[in-house]
mmCIF file of C-alpha atoms in Angstrom:
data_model
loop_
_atom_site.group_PDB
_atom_site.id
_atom_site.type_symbol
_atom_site.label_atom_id
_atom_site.label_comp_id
_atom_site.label_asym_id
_atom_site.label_seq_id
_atom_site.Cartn_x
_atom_site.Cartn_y
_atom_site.Cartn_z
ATOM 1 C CA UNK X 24 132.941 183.599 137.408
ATOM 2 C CA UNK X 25 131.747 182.245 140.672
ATOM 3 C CA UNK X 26 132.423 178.786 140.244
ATOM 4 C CA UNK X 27 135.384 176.680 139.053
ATOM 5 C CA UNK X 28 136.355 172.580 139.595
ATOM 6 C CA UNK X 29 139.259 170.765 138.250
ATOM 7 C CA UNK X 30 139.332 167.386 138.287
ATOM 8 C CA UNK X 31 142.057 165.717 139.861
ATOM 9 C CA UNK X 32 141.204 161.955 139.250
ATOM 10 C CA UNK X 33 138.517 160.118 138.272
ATOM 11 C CA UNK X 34 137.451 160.187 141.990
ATOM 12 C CA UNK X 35 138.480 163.581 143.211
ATOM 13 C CA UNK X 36 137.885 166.809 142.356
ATOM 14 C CA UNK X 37 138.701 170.313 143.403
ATOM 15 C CA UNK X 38 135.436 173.214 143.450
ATOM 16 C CA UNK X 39 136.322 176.594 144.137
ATOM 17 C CA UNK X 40 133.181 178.847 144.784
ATOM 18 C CA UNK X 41 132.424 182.179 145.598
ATOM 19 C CA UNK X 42 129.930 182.819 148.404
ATOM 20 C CA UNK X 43 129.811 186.255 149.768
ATOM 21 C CA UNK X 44 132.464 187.705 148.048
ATOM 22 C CA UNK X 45 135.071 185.057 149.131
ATOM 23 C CA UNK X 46 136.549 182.020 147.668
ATOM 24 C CA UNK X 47 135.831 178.799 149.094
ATOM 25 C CA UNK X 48 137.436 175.674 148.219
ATOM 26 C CA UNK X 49 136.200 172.141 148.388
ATOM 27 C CA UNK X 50 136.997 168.613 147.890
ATOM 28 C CA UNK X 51 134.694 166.039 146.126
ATOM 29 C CA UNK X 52 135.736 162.444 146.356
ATOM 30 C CA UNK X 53 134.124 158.937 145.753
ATOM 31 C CA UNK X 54 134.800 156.401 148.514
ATOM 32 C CA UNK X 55 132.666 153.935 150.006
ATOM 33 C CA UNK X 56 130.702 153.739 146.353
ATOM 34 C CA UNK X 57 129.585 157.340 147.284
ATOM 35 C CA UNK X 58 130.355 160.941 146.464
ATOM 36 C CA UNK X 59 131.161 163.168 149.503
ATOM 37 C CA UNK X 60 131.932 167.458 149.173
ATOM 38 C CA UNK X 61 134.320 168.298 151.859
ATOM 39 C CA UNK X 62 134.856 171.348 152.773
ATOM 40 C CA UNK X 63 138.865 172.187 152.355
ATOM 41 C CA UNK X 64 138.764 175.738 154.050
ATOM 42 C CA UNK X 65 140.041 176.344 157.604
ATOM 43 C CA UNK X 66 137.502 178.861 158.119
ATOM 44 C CA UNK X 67 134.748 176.611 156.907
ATOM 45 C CA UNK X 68 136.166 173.662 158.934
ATOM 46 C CA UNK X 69 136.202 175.388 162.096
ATOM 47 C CA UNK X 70 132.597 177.011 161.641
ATOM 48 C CA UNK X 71 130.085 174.435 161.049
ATOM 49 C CA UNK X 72 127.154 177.016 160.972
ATOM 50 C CA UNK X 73 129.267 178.930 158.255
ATOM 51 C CA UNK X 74 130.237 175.792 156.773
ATOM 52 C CA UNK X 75 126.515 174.383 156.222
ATOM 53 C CA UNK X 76 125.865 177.743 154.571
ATOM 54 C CA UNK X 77 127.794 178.011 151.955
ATOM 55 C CA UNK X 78 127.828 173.971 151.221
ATOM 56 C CA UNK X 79 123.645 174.343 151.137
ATOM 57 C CA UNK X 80 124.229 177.811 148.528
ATOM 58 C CA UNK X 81 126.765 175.312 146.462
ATOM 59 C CA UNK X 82 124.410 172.232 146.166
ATOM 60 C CA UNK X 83 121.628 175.335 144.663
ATOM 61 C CA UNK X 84 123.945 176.585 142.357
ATOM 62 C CA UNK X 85 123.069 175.499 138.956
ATOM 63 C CA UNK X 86 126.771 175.509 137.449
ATOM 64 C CA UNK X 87 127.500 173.017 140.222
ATOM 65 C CA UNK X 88 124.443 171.016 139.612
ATOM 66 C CA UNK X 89 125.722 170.747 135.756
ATOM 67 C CA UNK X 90 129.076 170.434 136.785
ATOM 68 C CA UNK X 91 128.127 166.804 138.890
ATOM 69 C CA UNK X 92 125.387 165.781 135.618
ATOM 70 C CA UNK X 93 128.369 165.948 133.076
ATOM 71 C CA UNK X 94 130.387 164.059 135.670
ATOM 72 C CA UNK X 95 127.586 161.462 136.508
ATOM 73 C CA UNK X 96 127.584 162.126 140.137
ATOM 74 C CA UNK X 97 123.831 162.420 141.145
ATOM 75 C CA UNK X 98 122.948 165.144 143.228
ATOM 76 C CA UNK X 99 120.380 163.581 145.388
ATOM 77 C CA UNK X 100 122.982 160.951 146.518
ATOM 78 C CA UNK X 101 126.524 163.193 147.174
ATOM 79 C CA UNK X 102 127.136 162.926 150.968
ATOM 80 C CA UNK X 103 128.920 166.110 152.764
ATOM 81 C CA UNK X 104 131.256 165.857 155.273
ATOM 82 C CA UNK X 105 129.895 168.612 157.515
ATOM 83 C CA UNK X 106 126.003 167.515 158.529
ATOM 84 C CA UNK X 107 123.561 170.173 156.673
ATOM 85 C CA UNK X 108 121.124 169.526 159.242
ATOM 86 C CA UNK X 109 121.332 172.112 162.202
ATOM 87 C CA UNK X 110 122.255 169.571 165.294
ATOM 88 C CA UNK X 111 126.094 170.025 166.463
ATOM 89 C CA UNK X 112 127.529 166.568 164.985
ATOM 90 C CA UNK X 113 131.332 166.573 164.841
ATOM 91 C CA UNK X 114 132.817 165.514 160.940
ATOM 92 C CA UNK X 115 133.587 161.609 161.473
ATOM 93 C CA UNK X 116 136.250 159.857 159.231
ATOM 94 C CA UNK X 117 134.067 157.720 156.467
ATOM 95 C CA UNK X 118 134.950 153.780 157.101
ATOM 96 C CA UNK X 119 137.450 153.067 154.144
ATOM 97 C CA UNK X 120 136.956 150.395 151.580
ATOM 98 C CA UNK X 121 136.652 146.889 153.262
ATOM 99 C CA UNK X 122 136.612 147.917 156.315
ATOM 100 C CA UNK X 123 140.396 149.640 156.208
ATOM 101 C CA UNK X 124 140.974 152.228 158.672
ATOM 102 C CA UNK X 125 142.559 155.512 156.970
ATOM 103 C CA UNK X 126 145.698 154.637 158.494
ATOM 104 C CA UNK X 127 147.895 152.845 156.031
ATOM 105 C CA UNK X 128 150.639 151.637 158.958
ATOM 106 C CA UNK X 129 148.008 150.182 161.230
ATOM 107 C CA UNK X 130 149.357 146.634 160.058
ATOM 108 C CA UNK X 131 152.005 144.564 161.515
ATOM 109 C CA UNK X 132 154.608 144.673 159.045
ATOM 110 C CA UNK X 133 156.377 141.853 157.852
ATOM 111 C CA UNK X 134 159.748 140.871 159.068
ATOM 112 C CA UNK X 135 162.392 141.593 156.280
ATOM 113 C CA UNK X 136 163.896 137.945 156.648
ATOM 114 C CA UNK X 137 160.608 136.956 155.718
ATOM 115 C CA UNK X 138 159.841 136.468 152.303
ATOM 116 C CA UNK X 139 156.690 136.789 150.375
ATOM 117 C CA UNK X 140 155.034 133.742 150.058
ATOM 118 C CA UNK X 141 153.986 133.697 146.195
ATOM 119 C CA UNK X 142 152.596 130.173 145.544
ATOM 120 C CA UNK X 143 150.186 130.456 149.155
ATOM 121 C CA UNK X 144 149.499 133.728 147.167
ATOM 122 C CA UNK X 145 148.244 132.681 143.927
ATOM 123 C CA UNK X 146 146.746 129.970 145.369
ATOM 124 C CA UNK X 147 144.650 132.080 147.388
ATOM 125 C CA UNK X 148 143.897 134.347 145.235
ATOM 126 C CA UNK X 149 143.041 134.944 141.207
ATOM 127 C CA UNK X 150 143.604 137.887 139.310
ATOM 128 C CA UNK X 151 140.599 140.216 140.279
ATOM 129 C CA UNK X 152 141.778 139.770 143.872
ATOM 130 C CA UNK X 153 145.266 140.862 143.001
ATOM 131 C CA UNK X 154 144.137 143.688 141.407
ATOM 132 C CA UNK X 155 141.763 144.531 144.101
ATOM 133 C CA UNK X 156 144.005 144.557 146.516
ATOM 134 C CA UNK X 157 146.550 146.821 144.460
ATOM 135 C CA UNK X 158 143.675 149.585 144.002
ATOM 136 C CA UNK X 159 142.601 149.607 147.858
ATOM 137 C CA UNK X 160 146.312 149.707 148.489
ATOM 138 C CA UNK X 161 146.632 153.191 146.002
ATOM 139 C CA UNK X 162 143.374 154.574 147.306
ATOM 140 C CA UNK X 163 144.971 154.191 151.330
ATOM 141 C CA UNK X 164 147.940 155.833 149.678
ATOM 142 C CA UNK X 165 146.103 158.728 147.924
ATOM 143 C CA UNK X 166 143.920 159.309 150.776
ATOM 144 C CA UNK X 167 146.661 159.461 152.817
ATOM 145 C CA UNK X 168 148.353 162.115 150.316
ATOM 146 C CA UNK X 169 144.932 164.121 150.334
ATOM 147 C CA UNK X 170 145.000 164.767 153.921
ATOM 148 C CA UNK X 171 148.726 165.645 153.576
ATOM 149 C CA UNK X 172 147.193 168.391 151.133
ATOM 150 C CA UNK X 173 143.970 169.228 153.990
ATOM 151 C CA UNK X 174 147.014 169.401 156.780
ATOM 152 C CA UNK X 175 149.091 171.661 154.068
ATOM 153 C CA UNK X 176 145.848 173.978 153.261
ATOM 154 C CA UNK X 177 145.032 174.420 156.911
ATOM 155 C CA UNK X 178 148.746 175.502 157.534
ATOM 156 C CA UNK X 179 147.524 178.542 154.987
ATOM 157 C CA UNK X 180 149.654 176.399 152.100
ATOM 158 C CA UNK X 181 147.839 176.551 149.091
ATOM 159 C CA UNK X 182 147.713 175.657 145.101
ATOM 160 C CA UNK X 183 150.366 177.983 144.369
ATOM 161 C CA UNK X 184 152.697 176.295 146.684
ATOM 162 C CA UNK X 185 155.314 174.341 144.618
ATOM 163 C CA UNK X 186 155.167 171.835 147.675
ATOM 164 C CA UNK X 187 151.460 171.436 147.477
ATOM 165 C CA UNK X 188 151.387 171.088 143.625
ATOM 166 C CA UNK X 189 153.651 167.872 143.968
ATOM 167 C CA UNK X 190 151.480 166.463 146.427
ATOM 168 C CA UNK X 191 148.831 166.834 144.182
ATOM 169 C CA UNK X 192 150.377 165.623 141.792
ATOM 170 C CA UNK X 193 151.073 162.272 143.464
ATOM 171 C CA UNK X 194 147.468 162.089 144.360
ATOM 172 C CA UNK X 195 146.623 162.486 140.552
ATOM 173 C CA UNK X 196 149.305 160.061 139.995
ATOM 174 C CA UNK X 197 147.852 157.543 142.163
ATOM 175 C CA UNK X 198 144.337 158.267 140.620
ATOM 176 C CA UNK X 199 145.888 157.546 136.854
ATOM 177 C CA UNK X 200 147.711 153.995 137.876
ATOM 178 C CA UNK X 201 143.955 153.211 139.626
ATOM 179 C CA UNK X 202 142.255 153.791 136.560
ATOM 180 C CA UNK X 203 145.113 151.756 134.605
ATOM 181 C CA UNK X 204 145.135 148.998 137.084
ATOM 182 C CA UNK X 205 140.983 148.733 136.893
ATOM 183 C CA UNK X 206 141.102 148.602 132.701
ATOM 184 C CA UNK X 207 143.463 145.707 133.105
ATOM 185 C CA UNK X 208 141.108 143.933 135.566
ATOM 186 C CA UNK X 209 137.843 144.750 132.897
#
């Protein structure tokens, strides 16, 4: 077999695919109300010639092409990371949801001796916001546990690292409690 996924979360999931001879791994994740395939290889990161191979052989691949109809990702709209087009462009960080950066400590944090102030809160907000903010709150934290995982991979860690599986496991943790959070808000 030259082509495997698992699914992580209802917005991420692992491919593995075999392009000559060799295994190459790759993230798919939905952000920004778009699919993007990132490549989660060292090798593939550092070589963006290499790179826009093997990601232009994996959009052709007809497993993969079934693989995104059964999960309703359109192929004509999933982004890549790495541009497929042959100009030098350097991978940037995609803007997070509402404008977010990727950091999640970028925020001036609240004073301890000061304490949350609930009724300015519900005032301000109803339900749908609360929930809102809870889910862009889990996706800063699971994105922030995904490039734990891309930092772990390119330090030759891998899915049979005990370490790596519990981080991935908190990122599929974090997808669950999303998907919870956005039935309650439905």
């Amino acid at each position: 077999m030259e082509f495997t996924y698992e699914i992580i979360s209802e917005s991420n999931i692992n491919v593995r695919y075999i392009y000559g001879g060799e295994w190459f791994t790759f993230n798919l994740f939905y952000r920004e109300q778009q699919w993007v395939l990132h490549p989660f290889d060292s090798s593939l990161i550092r070589n963006k010639d290499m790179s826009r191979l093997v990601i232009a052989d994996l959009l052709q691949h007809r497993p993969f092409q079934v693989m995104l109809a059964k999960e309703g990702i359109i192929l004509s709209e999933l982004n890549t990371s790495i541009p497929l087009g042959h100009q030098e462009a350097e991978y940037e960080e995609l803007p997070r949801l509402g404008g977010r950066s990727d950091r999640i400590f970028d925020e001036e944090p609240r004073p301890l001796d000061q304490p949350l102030d609930i009724e300015r809160l519900i005032e301000e907000n109803d339900l749908e916001d609360l929930i809102r903010f809870e889910v862009e709150l889990m996706e800063t934290r699971q994105n922030m546990y995904n490039q734990i995982l891309h930092r772990m991979f390119m330090a030759d860690l891998g899915p049979t690292d005990p370490e790596f599986q519990k981080i991935q496991q908190i990122v599929k943790a974090y997808g669950e409690a999303k998907t919870k959070l956005l039935g309650i808000g439905s």
